[in-house]
Every structure is written in structure tokens, then in C-alpha cells.
Coordinates of C-alpha atoms in Angstrom, one line a residue:
M1 CA 0.0 0.0 0.0
S2 CA 1.3 3.5 -0.9
E3 CA 2.0 5.9 2.0
G4 CA -0.6 8.2 0.4
Y5 CA -3.8 6.2 0.6
G6 CA -5.6 3.4 2.4
A7 CA -8.9 3.9 4.1
Q8 CA -10.5 0.5 4.7
G9 CA -11.9 1.5 8.1
M10 CA -14.0 4.1 9.8
V11 CA -12.2 4.9 13.1
G12 CA -8.4 4.5 12.7
R13 CA -6.5 7.8 13.1
L14 CA -7.3 10.0 10.1
R15 CA -4.2 11.2 8.4
R16 CA -5.3 12.7 5.1
V17 CA -8.7 13.8 3.8
V18 CA -10.1 15.4 0.7
M19 CA -12.7 18.2 1.0
R20 CA -14.4 20.7 -1.3
R21 CA -15.5 24.2 -0.3
P22 CA -19.1 25.2 -1.0
G23 CA -19.2 26.9 -4.4
E24 CA -21.3 29.3 -6.4
A25 CA -23.4 26.4 -7.8
M26 CA -24.6 25.7 -4.2
A27 CA -25.5 29.3 -3.5
A28 CA -27.5 29.5 -6.8
A29 CA -29.3 26.2 -6.2
D30 CA -33.1 26.0 -6.2
P31 CA -33.8 24.6 -2.7
A32 CA -36.9 22.7 -4.0
A33 CA -35.0 21.1 -6.8
W34 CA -32.1 20.0 -4.7
H35 CA -34.1 19.1 -1.6
Y36 CA -32.6 21.8 0.6
T37 CA -34.6 23.3 3.4
S38 CA -33.7 26.8 2.3
A39 CA -31.3 28.8 0.2
I40 CA -27.6 28.6 1.0
D41 CA -25.7 31.7 2.0
L42 CA -22.3 31.1 0.5
A43 CA -20.3 33.2 2.9
E44 CA -21.9 31.5 5.9
A45 CA -21.6 28.1 4.4
R46 CA -17.9 28.6 3.7
D47 CA -17.2 29.9 7.2
A48 CA -18.8 26.7 8.7
H49 CA -16.9 24.5 6.2
D50 CA -13.6 26.3 7.0
A51 CA -14.2 25.9 10.7
F52 CA -14.6 22.2 10.2
A53 CA -11.4 22.0 8.1
D54 CA -9.5 24.0 10.8
A55 CA -10.7 21.6 13.5
L56 CA -9.4 18.6 11.5
R57 CA -6.0 20.4 11.0
A58 CA -5.9 21.0 14.7
W59 CA -6.1 17.3 15.2
G60 CA -3.2 16.7 12.8
V61 CA -5.2 15.8 9.7
E62 CA -3.8 16.9 6.3
V63 CA -6.7 18.5 4.4
L64 CA -6.5 18.4 0.6
Y65 CA -8.9 20.1 -1.7
H66 CA -11.0 19.0 -4.8
E67 CA -11.2 22.2 -6.9
E68 CA -12.2 21.0 -10.4
P69 CA -15.0 23.3 -11.6
L70 CA -18.5 21.7 -11.4
P71 CA -20.9 24.5 -12.2
E72 CA -24.0 22.3 -12.4
H73 CA -23.4 20.2 -9.3
S74 CA -24.6 21.9 -6.1
D75 CA -24.0 18.8 -3.9
S76 CA -20.4 18.3 -5.0
V77 CA -19.3 19.6 -1.6
F78 CA -20.3 16.2 -0.2
V79 CA -17.2 14.4 -1.4
F80 CA -17.8 11.2 0.5
D81 CA -20.4 9.9 -2.0
P82 CA -18.9 9.8 -5.5
V83 CA -16.1 7.3 -4.7
L84 CA -14.9 4.7 -2.3
V85 CA -11.2 4.7 -1.4
T86 CA -9.7 1.2 -0.7
D87 CA -6.2 -0.1 -0.1
G88 CA -6.0 -0.7 -3.8
G89 CA -7.1 2.8 -4.8
T90 CA -10.2 4.6 -5.8
L91 CA -13.4 2.7 -6.6
V92 CA -15.4 5.1 -8.8
L93 CA -19.1 4.8 -7.9
S94 CA -22.3 5.9 -9.8
M95 CA -24.6 8.3 -8.0
G96 CA -28.2 7.3 -7.3
K97 CA -29.3 10.9 -7.1
E98 CA -29.7 11.8 -10.7
R99 CA -28.7 15.4 -10.3
R100 CA -25.3 14.3 -8.8
R101 CA -24.3 12.1 -11.7
G102 CA -21.1 13.6 -13.2
E103 CA -19.4 14.2 -9.9
E104 CA -17.6 10.8 -9.9
G105 CA -15.0 11.3 -12.7
P106 CA -13.8 14.8 -11.6
L107 CA -13.3 13.6 -8.0
A108 CA -11.5 10.5 -9.2
R109 CA -9.2 12.7 -11.3
T110 CA -8.4 14.9 -8.3
L111 CA -7.5 11.8 -6.3
Q112 CA -5.3 10.6 -9.2
D113 CA -3.5 14.0 -9.0
Y114 CA -2.9 13.3 -5.3
G115 CA -1.4 9.9 -6.2
I116 CA -4.4 7.6 -5.7
P117 CA -5.0 5.4 -8.7
V118 CA -8.3 4.1 -9.9
F119 CA -8.9 0.6 -8.7
G120 CA -12.3 0.0 -10.5
R121 CA -15.5 1.6 -11.7
L122 CA -19.2 0.8 -11.5
E123 CA -20.7 0.5 -15.0
G124 CA -24.1 0.5 -16.7
D125 CA -27.2 0.5 -14.5
A126 CA -25.2 0.0 -11.3
R127 CA -25.8 2.8 -8.7
A128 CA -24.1 3.2 -5.4
E129 CA -23.2 6.2 -3.2
G130 CA -20.5 6.4 -0.6
G131 CA -23.0 7.3 2.1
D132 CA -24.4 3.7 1.8
T133 CA -21.0 2.1 2.6
L134 CA -19.9 1.3 6.1
W135 CA -16.6 -0.5 6.9
L136 CA -17.4 -3.0 9.6
D137 CA -13.7 -3.9 9.7
H138 CA -10.8 -3.8 7.3
D139 CA -12.1 -6.7 5.3
T140 CA -15.9 -6.3 5.6
L141 CA -18.0 -3.6 3.9
A142 CA -21.6 -3.2 4.7
V143 CA -23.7 -1.7 1.9
G144 CA -27.2 -0.2 2.3
R145 CA -29.6 -0.9 -0.6
G146 CA -32.2 1.8 -1.0
F147 CA -33.0 4.7 -3.3
R148 CA -29.3 5.7 -3.8
T149 CA -27.8 2.2 -4.1
N150 CA -29.4 -0.6 -6.1
A151 CA -29.0 -4.3 -6.4
E152 CA -26.7 -4.1 -9.5
G153 CA -24.5 -1.6 -7.6
V154 CA -24.1 -4.1 -4.8
R155 CA -23.4 -6.9 -7.2
Q156 CA -20.6 -5.0 -9.0
L157 CA -19.1 -3.8 -5.7
R158 CA -19.0 -7.5 -4.6
C159 CA -17.4 -8.5 -7.9
L160 CA -14.7 -5.7 -7.6
L161 CA -13.9 -6.1 -3.9
E162 CA -14.2 -9.8 -3.1
P163 CA -11.1 -10.7 -5.2
A164 CA -9.2 -8.1 -3.1
G165 CA -10.3 -9.9 0.1
V166 CA -13.2 -7.7 1.0
S167 CA -16.5 -9.3 2.0
V168 CA -19.6 -7.3 1.0
Q169 CA -22.7 -7.5 3.2
D170 CA -25.8 -5.8 1.9
Y171 CA -28.8 -4.6 3.9
D172 CA -32.2 -3.2 2.9
L173 CA -32.9 0.4 3.9
P174 CA -36.4 1.7 4.8
Y175 CA -38.6 3.9 2.6
F176 CA -38.5 6.6 5.3
T177 CA -39.9 9.8 3.6
G178 CA -39.4 8.7 0.1
P179 CA -37.0 8.8 -2.8
E180 CA -36.2 12.6 -2.7
A181 CA -34.9 12.5 0.8
C182 CA -31.3 11.5 1.5
L183 CA -31.4 8.4 3.7
H184 CA -28.0 6.7 3.5
L185 CA -26.9 3.8 5.6
L186 CA -24.5 6.3 7.3
S187 CA -27.5 8.4 8.1
L188 CA -28.3 5.8 10.7
I189 CA -25.0 5.0 12.3
S190 CA -21.4 6.4 12.7
P191 CA -18.7 4.3 14.3
I192 CA -16.6 6.1 16.9
D193 CA -14.4 3.2 17.9
V194 CA -14.2 -0.5 17.1
D195 CA -16.7 -1.2 19.8
L196 CA -18.7 2.0 19.9
A197 CA -21.0 3.9 17.5
V198 CA -23.8 6.5 17.6
A199 CA -27.0 5.2 15.9
Y200 CA -30.7 5.6 15.4
P201 CA -32.0 2.0 15.8
P202 CA -35.6 2.6 14.9
L203 CA -34.7 2.8 11.2
M204 CA -31.7 0.5 11.2
P205 CA -31.9 -2.8 9.3
T206 CA -32.5 -5.6 11.8
A207 CA -29.9 -7.8 10.3
L208 CA -27.3 -5.0 10.6
W209 CA -28.2 -4.3 14.2
T210 CA -27.8 -8.0 15.0
E211 CA -24.5 -8.2 13.2
L212 CA -23.2 -5.2 15.2
K213 CA -24.3 -6.7 18.5
H214 CA -22.6 -10.0 17.5
R215 CA -19.4 -8.0 17.1
G216 CA -19.8 -6.5 20.5
M217 CA -20.6 -3.0 19.3
R218 CA -22.2 -0.7 21.8
L219 CA -24.7 1.7 20.2
L220 CA -25.3 5.2 21.7
E221 CA -28.9 5.8 20.7
V222 CA -29.5 9.4 19.6
P223 CA -32.9 10.9 20.5
E224 CA -35.4 11.2 17.7
E225 CA -35.4 15.0 17.6
E226 CA -31.6 15.1 17.2
F227 CA -31.8 12.5 14.4
A228 CA -34.5 14.3 12.5
R229 CA -33.4 17.9 13.0
T230 CA -29.7 18.1 13.6
Q231 CA -28.1 14.9 12.1
A232 CA -26.7 13.6 15.4
T233 CA -25.9 10.3 13.8
N234 CA -23.6 12.0 11.3
V235 CA -20.3 11.9 13.2
L236 CA -16.7 11.7 11.8
A237 CA -14.2 9.7 13.8
V238 CA -10.8 11.4 13.6
A239 CA -9.3 8.7 15.8
P240 CA -10.8 6.1 18.2
R241 CA -13.1 8.1 20.6
K242 CA -12.1 11.4 19.0
C243 CA -14.8 12.8 16.8
V244 CA -16.5 15.7 15.1
L245 CA -20.2 16.4 15.6
L246 CA -22.5 19.1 14.4
D247 CA -23.5 21.6 17.0
E248 CA -27.1 21.7 18.4
N249 CA -26.9 18.1 19.5
P250 CA -26.4 18.4 23.3
V251 CA -27.8 15.0 24.2
T252 CA -25.6 13.1 21.7
K253 CA -22.6 15.1 22.7
Q254 CA -23.2 14.2 26.4
L255 CA -23.6 10.5 25.5
L256 CA -20.3 10.6 23.6
E257 CA -18.5 12.4 26.5
M258 CA -19.9 9.9 29.0
A259 CA -18.4 7.2 26.8
D260 CA -15.0 8.8 27.2
C261 CA -15.0 10.4 23.8
E262 CA -13.4 13.7 22.9
V263 CA -15.8 15.8 20.9
I264 CA -15.5 18.9 18.9
T265 CA -18.3 20.6 17.0
F266 CA -18.8 23.1 14.2
P267 CA -21.9 25.0 13.0
G268 CA -24.5 23.0 11.3
A269 CA -27.1 25.6 10.4
P270 CA -25.4 27.4 7.5
L271 CA -24.8 24.2 5.4
S272 CA -25.4 20.8 6.9
F273 CA -28.9 21.3 8.3
K274 CA -30.0 22.9 5.0
A275 CA -28.5 20.3 2.6
E276 CA -28.7 17.0 4.4
G277 CA -24.9 16.4 4.8
G278 CA -22.8 16.4 8.0
P279 CA -19.1 15.9 8.8
T280 CA -18.9 12.4 7.3
C281 CA -20.5 13.6 4.0
L282 CA -18.2 16.6 3.7
T283 CA -15.0 14.5 3.8
R284 CA -13.4 11.8 1.7
P285 CA -10.9 10.0 3.9
V286 CA -8.0 8.8 1.8
L287 CA -5.5 7.7 4.6
R288 CA -6.2 6.2 8.0
D289 CA -4.1 4.2 10.3
P290 CA -5.1 0.5 10.7
E291 CA -7.8 0.1 13.4

């Protein structure tokens, strides 16, 4: 494995991450068309995004930027979704949200510029988004099958990853509020350590909940209001029990701190609460230490 990439995990110390600052396309986006709660104020969104990036740097994370112009892609700030980074390189996905198709290639090119080769690509009718992928361990990838990731996407992920020693387990996601909403697998759970995660069990696939319990995973259950309003389940682990959470989630923050976690927050209102994407969505980890 190159020194520059390798991210088959969710909680090992984060060394390098790719981000993309909010752009003019996001500020100009029609909230109804993009399923935003209201219009994005670009200056406020950039301030919040910069505060997040500064927090990562303060914890020793190298922040790289994806800056290829994407004038028609308001959601391109959410760099977690178009690709999956493996020990073998970038696996280029195919977005289930139709308006986001076209983000995949430019992000893959940026990663190539940073020394991360393309490992494989989804083709044809396959659809899969990074938000539906959860590393259960270095060699096991859970995939949520719903409105953003389809059965053909899961099949192709399995064909690409299993020869590399990765087992792919797929789980059905609930309908929730319908196809326009963004309900990813990672909308429901974020690992904080190998034996700890924040989660919203009422919407979790039963088989995944059972698998996590079998693995000895303790789930910190976020309250319904912090799940629905302020994305408390969207947490980025920077290292085991060191994490970034959106502000306005006091109950979840307290649960994490009671579990001996170090928590920092950044403002969610200018960007994340409007556009359905928290700290995990805003980052594409490309190098983590082994868990």
C-alpha cells in the first residue's frame, strides 16, 4: 500500500482527507429542486466549512482540496459519496441521485492528482453512493440498498472487492420519507471506535443491528429530535473516541463524552442542516491508520 492512501476502516487515526469548499453552484441552487430546506448563504456556508477543516487540522489531519469546476453540481461539496477509497485505490461509484451524476469522474481525477490510482468503476445501470457504505472492519464492507444504491450496484461492488479480500454484506434500507430524501446507511450509524457507535436503531436494518451486537458494538442511541433535525448520527471519527459532531446536538454530545470520547463541534445551520450532509459527508478520507 502506498504511503498516500488506504482507508478501509472508519475509526483509525485519520491522516489525510479530501474536501471541497461550497461553491457558487450551491449558492445558486433552487432549494426545492435540490431538496434543501432553504437557500444557502455562500459566505456563511464557507465559514462553517472552513471551521470544520480547521478543526481537522488542529487534530493533525492533512486537508487536501478538490477544486475542479463543477458548475451544475450543487451537492459536490459532499465528497464522501462519488467514490470509495480502498487499499487498492479509488473505486469510482455511480450516483443514485440523478442530479449528482457527473461528480464521480472529476473527484477520481483529483484523487489521481494526489497519487491515488483508480482501482475500479461501476458500470451500466449500477448505482451506489459512498454514504451507503460502512466498513465493519478492514475486510468487511456493509452496503445499504435503497433509493441511492441498487442491487446491481451491490453486485458490482462485490465483484470488484471480493477478489481483493473484502466481503460485502448488503442490507435493505427503509422507505423513510421517500426517494427525494437523503437516507443513506450512514444516516443511521457512525462508528466512533471499534466497539462504539452512535446510531438511530428505529430505522436500522434488523440484520445489521444483529451483526453489530454480535461484534460487541455498543450503540449510543441518539434521540429522535436530534436525528430528524440536527443529524446527530452523522459523526466523523478522527481517531478512536475522538470525533467531530455538528452543534445543536447536546444529548448526543453528552452521550459521547460519558463514553470517554473527545468531541468537537462546528456550526450545522449554514450548510449541513439545509443540505442533508454532515461531517462524514463533507469529507473523503484517503488515509487512515489501521484500526
